Coordinates of C-alpha atoms in Angstrom, one line a residue:
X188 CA 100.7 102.5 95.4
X189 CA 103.3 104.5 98.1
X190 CA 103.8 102.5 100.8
X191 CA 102.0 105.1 102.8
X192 CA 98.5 104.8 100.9
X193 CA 98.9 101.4 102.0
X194 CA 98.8 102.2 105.5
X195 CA 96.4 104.4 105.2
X196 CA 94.2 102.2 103.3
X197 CA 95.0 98.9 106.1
X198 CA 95.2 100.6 109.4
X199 CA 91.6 100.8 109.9
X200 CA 91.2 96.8 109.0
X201 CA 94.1 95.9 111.0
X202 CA 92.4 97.7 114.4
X203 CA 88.8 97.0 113.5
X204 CA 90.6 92.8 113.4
X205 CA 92.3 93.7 116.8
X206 CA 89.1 95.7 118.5
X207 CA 87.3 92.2 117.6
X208 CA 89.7 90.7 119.4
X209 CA 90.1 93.1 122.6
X210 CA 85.8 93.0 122.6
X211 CA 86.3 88.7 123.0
X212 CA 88.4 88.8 125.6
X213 CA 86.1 91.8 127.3
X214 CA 83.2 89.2 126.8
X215 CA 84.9 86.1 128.6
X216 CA 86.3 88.6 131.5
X217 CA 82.6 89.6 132.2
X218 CA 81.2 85.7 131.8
X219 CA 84.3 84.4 134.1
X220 CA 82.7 86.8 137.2
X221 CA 79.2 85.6 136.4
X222 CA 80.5 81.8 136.1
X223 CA 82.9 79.5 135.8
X224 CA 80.8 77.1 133.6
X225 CA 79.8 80.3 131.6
X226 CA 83.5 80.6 130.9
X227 CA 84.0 77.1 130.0
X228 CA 80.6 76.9 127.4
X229 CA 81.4 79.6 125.3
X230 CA 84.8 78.6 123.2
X231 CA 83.0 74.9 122.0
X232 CA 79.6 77.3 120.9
X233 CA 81.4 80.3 119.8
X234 CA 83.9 77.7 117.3
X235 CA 80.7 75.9 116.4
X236 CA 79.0 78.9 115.5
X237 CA 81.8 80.5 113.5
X238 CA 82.3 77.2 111.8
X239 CA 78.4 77.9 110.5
X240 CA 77.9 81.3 110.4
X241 CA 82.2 82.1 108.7
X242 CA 81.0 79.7 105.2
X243 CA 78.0 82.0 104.5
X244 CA 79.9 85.3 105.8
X245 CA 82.7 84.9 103.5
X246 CA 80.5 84.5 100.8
X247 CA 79.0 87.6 101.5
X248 CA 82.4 89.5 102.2
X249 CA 83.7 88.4 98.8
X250 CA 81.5 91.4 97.9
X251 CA 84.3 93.5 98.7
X252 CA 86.6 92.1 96.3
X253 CA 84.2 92.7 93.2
X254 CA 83.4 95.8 94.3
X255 CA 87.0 96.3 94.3
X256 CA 87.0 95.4 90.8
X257 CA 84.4 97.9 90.0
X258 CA 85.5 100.8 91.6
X259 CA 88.8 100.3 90.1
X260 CA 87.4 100.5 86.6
X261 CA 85.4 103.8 87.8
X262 CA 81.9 101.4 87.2
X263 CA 80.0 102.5 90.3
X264 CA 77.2 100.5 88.4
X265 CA 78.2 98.0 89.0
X266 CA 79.3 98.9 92.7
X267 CA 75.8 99.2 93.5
X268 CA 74.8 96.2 92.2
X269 CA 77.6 94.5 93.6
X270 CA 76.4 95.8 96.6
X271 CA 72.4 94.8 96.1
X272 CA 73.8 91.2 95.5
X273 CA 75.3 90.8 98.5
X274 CA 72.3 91.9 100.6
X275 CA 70.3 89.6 98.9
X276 CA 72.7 87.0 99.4
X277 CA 73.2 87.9 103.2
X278 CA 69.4 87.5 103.4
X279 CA 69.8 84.2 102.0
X280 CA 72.3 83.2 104.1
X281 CA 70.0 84.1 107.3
X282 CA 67.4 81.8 105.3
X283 CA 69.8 78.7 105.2
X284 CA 71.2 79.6 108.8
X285 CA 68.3 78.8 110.3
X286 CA 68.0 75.0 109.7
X287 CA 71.7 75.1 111.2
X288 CA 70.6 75.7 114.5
X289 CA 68.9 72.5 115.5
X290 CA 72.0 70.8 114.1
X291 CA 74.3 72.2 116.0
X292 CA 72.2 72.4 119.0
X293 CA 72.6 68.0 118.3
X294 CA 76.5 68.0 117.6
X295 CA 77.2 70.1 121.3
X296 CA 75.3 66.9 122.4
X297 CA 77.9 65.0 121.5
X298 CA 80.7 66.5 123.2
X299 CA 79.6 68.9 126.5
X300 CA 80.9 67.3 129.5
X301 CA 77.2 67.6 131.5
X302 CA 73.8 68.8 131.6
X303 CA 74.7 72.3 132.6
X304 CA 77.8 72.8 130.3
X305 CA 75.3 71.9 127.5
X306 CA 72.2 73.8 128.1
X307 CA 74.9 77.1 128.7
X308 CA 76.4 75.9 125.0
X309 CA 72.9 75.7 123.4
X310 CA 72.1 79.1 124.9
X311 CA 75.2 81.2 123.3
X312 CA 75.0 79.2 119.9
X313 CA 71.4 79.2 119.7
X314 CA 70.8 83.3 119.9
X315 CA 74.8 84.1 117.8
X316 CA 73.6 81.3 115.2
X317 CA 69.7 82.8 114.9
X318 CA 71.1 86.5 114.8
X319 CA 73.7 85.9 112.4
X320 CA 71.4 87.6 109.8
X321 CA 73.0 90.7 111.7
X322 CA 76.5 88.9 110.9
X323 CA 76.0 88.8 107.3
X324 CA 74.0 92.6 106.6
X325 CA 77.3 94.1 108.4
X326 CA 79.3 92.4 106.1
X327 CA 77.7 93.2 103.2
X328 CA 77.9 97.1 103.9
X329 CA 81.0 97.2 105.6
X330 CA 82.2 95.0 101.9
X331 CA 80.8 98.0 100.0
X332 CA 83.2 100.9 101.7
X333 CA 85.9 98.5 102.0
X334 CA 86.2 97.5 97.9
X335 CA 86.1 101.2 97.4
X336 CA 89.3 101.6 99.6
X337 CA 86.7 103.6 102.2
X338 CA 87.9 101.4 105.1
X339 CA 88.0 104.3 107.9
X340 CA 84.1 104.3 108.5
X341 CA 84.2 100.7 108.6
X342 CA 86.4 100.7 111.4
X343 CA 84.6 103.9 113.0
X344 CA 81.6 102.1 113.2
X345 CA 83.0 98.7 114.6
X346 CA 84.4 100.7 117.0
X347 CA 81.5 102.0 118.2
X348 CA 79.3 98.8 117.7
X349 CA 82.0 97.2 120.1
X350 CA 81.6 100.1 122.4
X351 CA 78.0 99.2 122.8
X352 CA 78.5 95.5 123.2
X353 CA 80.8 95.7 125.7
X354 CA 78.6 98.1 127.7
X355 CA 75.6 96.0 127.3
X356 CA 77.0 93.2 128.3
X357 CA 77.0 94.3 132.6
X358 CA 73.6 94.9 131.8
X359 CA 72.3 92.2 130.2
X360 CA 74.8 89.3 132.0
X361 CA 74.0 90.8 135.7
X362 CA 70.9 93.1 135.8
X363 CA 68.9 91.6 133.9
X364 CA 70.8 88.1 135.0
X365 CA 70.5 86.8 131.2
X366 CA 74.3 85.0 132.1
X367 CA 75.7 83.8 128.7
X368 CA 72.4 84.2 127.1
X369 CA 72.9 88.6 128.1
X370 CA 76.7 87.9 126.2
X371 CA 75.3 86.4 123.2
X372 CA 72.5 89.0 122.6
X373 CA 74.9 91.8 123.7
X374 CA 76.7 90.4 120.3
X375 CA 74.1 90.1 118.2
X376 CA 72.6 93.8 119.3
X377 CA 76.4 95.3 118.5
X378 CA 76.5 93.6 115.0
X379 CA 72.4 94.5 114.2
X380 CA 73.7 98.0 115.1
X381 CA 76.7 97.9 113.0
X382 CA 75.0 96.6 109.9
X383 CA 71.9 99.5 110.6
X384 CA 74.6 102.2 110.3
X385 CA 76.3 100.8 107.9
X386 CA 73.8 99.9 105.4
X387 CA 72.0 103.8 106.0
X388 CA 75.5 104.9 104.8
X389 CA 75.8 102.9 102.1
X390 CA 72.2 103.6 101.0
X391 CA 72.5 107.4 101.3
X392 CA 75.7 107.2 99.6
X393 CA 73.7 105.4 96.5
X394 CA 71.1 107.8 96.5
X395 CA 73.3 110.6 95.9
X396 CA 75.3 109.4 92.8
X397 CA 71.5 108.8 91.3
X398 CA 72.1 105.8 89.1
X399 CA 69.2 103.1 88.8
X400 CA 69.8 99.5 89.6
X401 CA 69.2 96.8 87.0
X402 CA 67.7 94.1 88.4
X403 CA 69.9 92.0 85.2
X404 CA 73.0 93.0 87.0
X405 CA 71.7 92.4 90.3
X406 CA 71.3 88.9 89.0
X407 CA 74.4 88.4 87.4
X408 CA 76.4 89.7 90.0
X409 CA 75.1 87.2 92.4
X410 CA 76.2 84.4 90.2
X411 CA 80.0 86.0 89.9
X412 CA 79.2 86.2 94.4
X413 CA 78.9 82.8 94.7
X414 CA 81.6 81.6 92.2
X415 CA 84.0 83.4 93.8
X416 CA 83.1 83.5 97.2
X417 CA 81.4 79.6 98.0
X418 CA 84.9 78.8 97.8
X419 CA 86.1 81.5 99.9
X420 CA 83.5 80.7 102.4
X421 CA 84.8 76.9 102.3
X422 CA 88.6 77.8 103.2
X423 CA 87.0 79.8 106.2
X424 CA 85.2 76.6 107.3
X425 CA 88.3 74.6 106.5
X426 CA 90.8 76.9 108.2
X427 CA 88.4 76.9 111.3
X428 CA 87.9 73.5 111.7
X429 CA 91.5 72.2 111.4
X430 CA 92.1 75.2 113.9
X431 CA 89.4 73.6 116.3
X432 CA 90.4 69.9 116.0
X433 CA 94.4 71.2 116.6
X434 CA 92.9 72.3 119.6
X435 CA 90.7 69.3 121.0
X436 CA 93.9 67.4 120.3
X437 CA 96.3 69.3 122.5
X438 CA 93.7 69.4 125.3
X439 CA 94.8 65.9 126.2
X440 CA 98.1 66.2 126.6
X441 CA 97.7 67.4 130.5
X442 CA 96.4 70.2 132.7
X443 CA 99.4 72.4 132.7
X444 CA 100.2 71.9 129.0
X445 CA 96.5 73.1 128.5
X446 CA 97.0 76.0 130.7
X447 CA 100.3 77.5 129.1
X448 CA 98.5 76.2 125.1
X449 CA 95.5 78.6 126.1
X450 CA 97.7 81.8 127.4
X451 CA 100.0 81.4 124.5
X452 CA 97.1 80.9 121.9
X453 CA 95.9 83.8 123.6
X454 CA 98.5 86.4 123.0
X455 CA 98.8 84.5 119.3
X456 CA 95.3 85.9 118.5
X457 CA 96.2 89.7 119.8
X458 CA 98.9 89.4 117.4
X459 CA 97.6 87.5 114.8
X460 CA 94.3 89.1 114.3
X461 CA 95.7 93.0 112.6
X462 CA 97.1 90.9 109.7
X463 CA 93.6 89.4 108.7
X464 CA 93.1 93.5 108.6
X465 CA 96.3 93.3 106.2
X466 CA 94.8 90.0 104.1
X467 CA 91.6 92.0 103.7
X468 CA 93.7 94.8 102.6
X469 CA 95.6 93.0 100.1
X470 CA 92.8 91.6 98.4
X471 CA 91.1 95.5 97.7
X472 CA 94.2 96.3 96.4
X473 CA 94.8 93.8 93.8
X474 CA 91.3 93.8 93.1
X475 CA 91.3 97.7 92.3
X476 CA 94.3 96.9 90.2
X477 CA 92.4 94.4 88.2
X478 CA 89.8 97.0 87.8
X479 CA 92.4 99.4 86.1
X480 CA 93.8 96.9 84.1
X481 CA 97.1 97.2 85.5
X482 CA 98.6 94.1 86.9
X483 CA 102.2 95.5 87.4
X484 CA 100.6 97.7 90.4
X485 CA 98.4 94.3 91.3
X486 CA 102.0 92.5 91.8
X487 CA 103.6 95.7 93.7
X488 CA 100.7 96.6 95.8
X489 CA 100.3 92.8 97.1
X490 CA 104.8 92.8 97.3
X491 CA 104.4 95.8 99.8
X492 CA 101.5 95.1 101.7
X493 CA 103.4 91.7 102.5
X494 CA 106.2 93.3 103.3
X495 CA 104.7 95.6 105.7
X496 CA 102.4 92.9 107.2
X497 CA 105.1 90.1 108.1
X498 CA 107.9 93.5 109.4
X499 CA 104.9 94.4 111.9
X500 CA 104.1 91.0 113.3
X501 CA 107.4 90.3 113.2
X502 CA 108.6 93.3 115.4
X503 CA 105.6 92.2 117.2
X504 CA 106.5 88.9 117.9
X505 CA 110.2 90.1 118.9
X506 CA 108.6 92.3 121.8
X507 CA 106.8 89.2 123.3
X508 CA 109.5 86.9 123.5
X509 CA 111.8 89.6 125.1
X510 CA 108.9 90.7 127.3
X511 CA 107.5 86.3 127.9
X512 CA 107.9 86.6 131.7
X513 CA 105.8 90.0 132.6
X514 CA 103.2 88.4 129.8
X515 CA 103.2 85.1 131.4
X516 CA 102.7 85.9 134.8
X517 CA 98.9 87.5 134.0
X518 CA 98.6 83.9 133.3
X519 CA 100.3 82.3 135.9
X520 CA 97.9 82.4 138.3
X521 CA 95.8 79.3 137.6
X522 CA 99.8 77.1 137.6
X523 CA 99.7 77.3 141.3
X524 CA 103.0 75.7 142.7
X525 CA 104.0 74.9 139.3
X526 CA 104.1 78.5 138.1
X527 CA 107.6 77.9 137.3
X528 CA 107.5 74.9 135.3
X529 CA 104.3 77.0 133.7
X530 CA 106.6 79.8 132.5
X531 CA 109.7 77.3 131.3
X532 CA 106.5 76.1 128.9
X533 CA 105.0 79.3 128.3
X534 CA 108.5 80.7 126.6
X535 CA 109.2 77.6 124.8
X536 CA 105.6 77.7 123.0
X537 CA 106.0 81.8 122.7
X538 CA 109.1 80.9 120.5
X539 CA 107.5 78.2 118.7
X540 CA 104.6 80.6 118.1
X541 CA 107.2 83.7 117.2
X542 CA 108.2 81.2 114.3
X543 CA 105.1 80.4 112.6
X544 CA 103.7 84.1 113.0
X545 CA 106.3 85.2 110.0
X546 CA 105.3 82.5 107.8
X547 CA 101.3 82.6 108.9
X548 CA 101.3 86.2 108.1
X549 CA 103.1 86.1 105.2
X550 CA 100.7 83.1 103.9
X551 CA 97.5 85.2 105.0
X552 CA 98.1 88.1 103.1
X553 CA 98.9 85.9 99.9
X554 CA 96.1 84.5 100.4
X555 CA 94.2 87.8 100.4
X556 CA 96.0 88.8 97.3
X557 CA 95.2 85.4 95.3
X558 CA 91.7 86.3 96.6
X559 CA 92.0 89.4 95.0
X560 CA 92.7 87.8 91.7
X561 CA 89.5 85.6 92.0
X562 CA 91.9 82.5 92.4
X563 CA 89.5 81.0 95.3
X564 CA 89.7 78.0 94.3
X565 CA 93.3 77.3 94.5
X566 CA 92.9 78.9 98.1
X567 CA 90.3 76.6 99.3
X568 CA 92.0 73.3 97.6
X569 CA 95.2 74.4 98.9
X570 CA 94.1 74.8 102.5
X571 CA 91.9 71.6 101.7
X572 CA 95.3 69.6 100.9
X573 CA 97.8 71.0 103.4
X574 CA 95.8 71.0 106.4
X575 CA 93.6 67.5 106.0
X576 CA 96.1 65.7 104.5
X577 CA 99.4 66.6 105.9
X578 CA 99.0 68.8 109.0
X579 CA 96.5 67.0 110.9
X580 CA 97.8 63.7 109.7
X581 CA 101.1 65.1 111.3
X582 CA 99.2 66.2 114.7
X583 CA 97.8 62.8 115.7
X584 CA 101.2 61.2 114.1
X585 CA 103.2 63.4 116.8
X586 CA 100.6 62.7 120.0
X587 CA 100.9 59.2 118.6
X588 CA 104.6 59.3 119.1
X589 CA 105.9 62.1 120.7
X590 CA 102.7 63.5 123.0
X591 CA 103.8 66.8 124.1
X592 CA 102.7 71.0 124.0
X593 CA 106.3 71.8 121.7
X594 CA 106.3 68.7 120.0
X595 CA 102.7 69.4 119.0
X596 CA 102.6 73.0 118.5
X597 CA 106.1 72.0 116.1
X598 CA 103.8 70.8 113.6
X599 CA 102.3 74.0 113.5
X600 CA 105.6 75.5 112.3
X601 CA 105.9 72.6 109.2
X602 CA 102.5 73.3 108.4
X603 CA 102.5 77.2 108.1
X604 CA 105.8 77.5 105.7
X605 CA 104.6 74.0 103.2
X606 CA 101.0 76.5 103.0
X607 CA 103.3 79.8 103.1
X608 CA 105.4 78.0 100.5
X609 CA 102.8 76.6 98.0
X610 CA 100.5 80.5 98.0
X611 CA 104.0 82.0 97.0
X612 CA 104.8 79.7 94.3
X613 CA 101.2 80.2 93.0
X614 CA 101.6 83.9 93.3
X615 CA 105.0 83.9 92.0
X616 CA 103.7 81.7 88.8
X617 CA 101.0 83.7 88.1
X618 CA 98.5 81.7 87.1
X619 CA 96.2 84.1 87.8
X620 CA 97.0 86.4 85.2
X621 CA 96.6 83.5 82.7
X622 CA 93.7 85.5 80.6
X623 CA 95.2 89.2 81.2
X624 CA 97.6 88.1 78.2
X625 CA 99.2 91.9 78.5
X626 CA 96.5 93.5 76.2
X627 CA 94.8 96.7 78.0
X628 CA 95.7 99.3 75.4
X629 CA 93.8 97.7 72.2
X630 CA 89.9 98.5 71.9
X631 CA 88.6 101.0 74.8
X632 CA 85.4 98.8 75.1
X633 CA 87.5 95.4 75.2
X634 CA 86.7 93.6 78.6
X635 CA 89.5 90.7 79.7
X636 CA 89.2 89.3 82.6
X637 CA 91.0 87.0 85.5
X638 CA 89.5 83.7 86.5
X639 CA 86.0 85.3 85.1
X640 CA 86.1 88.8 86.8
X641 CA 85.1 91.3 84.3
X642 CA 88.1 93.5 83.6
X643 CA 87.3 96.8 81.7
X644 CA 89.9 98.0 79.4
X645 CA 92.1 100.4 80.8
X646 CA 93.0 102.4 77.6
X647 CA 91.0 105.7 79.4
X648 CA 94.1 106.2 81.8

């Protein structure tokens, strides 16, 4: 595929990542002028809650990869049942949510600093965690477009779902004078919305090609679901959680440190978050590939989309170190008389962070492509390995010996290109095209297949 179907195909996921991102920093900017300790009680919920609510929704949004598949083979067959499946399993996903709550309503116990900080925690996770339902339907019909390479309405519609969070949140935070409870439901009404629209489009859209749907396929395609995508779902939670305890750690190295770590992590996310858009991108790609049978476009449409992914956020990265000071200073506020000292640390850790970005992307949208390829289970034991067993190892290691902000966020660096290193090799290998063995021109009605992904024969091209 041209570079510029590429664009075309990943533009809308790389803004629908960053409009996520813009509609985060909206909701904290609203909760910081209703409160302080609003501010405060929302990153510990919010990470809790994704740490729940990301297993069950990457499940669901490995949909998008076997839909991929599908359309790729011209089965919309087996589209739609791809499709049934993952509403059934997003329904049972809000099922096994549930019990979650109460848990993590305990483990915020554990670790709010008072009272008050912990009922304004319980409040946010509580009503994200119970509404995730809303989490998972969106997902499964934004999966459905997306694995057909449809990913403009996708973004259309989280635009506008975003839109309507970010207006209900005045409303719900101050009129009604909901506080962090208005935020949370402002999210879970935007995401309800989303999946509504979403799903009537899909539907509509299934109606019109006529086809029935087997119930046999529904069945089996809900197996393939959680083959493929329990693992997914456990390298989100893994990748989340190394993320959070990463973070706990550096909060003790001091005040200042803490300050400059949160404004650099920050701008990291602004520029991090269009290449999950390119990950997501990469894995409809090879999957469509797989679908045709061909894995010599599977190889070049992953090559390019990498290449395109890591030149963006590296030009990206370029334009914040030149431009650290104007950046900073939004910041630099809450440094007081050590504003200075704040921005010597700030441009250090924006350098430190301009290093990893290559490699992160770079390892994200491998990732995405060995996703593609229904290698999930290297994925999750790879992020399993590197992160528990060398990086964090590493972290408390470093504020063991060496407790500062560079020092720590250095480990980040080391951690990044060995995971960056190990997805190439396993990409370069190609393990995953163990069972293609080269034979797509033989019987038309021959069906290979990659790590258990039905591959039709691609003899009708």
């Amino acid at each position: 595929m041209p570079y510029a179907e590429i664009v075309r195909l990943v533009w809308p996921l790389a803004l629908g990542m960053v409009n996520n991102a813009v509609m985060q920093f909206v909701d904290r900017a609203y909760l910081a002028h209703s409160s302080l300790a609003a501010l405060e009680a929302v990153l510990p919920a919010g990470m809790l809650m994704w740490i729940f609510a990301g297993f069950f929704q990457s499940v669901v949004g490995y949909s998008s990869v076997l839909v991929g598949v599908g359309h790729g083979a011209s089965d919309h067959e087996q589209c739609r049942d791809i499709y049934r499946a993952a509403k059934f399993v997003a329904f049972a996903s809000a099922l096994l949510s549930l019990p979650l709550v109460p848990l993590g309503r305990h483990l915020l116990a554990l670790a709010a600093p008072g009272p008050q900080a912990l009922a304004l925690e319980r409040d946010y996770f509580t009503i994200t965690m119970a509404g995730a339902f809303a989490v998972y339907l969106q997902m499964a019909a934004a999966s459905y477009f997306t694995g057909r390479g449809r990913t403009r309405p996708v973004f259309w519609v989280n635009l506008a779902g975003n839109a309507l969070n970010i207006v209900l949140d005045p409303v719900l935070i101050f009129v009604c004078g909901w506080g962090i409870a208005g935020a949370a439901a402002a999210t879970v009404a935007s995401m309800f919305a989303q999946a509504v629209a979403l799903g009537f489009a899909a539907e509509r859209e299934m109606r019109r090609e006529g086809d029935p749907t087997s119930f046999a396929g529904v069945r089996r395609q809900v197996g393939r679901m959680l083959r493929f995508g329990v693992p997914s779902g456990a390298y989100t939670v893994l990748n989340i959680l190394s993320f959070t305890i990463f973070v706990f750690v550096t909060g003790g190295v001091g005040e200042l440190e803490l300050a400059a770590s949160n404004a650099c992590f920050t701008v990291n996310y602004l520029l991090f978050a269009p290449m999950e858009g390119f990950s997501i991108g990469a894995s409809t790609l090879v999957a469509q590939a797989i679908g045709r049978g061909d894995l010599a476009a599977a190889r070049a449409d992953a090559r390019r989309t990498i290449l395109l992914g890591v030149g963006l956020v590296a030009a990206l990265s370029l334009v914040v170190v030149v431009c650290s000071g104007p950046i900073l200073s939004i910041f630099a506020s809450q440094a007081g008389e050590r504003t200075e000292e704040f921005m010597r640390l700030g441009f250090v850790l924006l350098l430190i962070m301009a290093a990893w970005q290559v490699f992160d992307a770079a390892d994200v949208i491998v990732s995405g492509a060995l996703k593609g390829a229904g290698d999930t289970h290297f994925v999750m034991t790879w992020m399993l390995v590197t992160a528990f067993l060398f990086w964090l190892p590493l972290v408390f290691a470093v504020r063991h010996w060496h407790n500062t902000m560079p020092a720590l966020w250095g480990t980040m660096v080391v951690y990044v290109v060995v995971i960056c290193i190990g997805s190439f090799i396993r990409w370069r290998r190609g393990s995953w095209t163990l069972r293609f063995k080269g034979r797509f021109d033989t019987v038309p009605a021959r069906v290979d297949s990659v790590h258990g992904l039905q591959i039709p024969n691609s003899s009708h091209r």
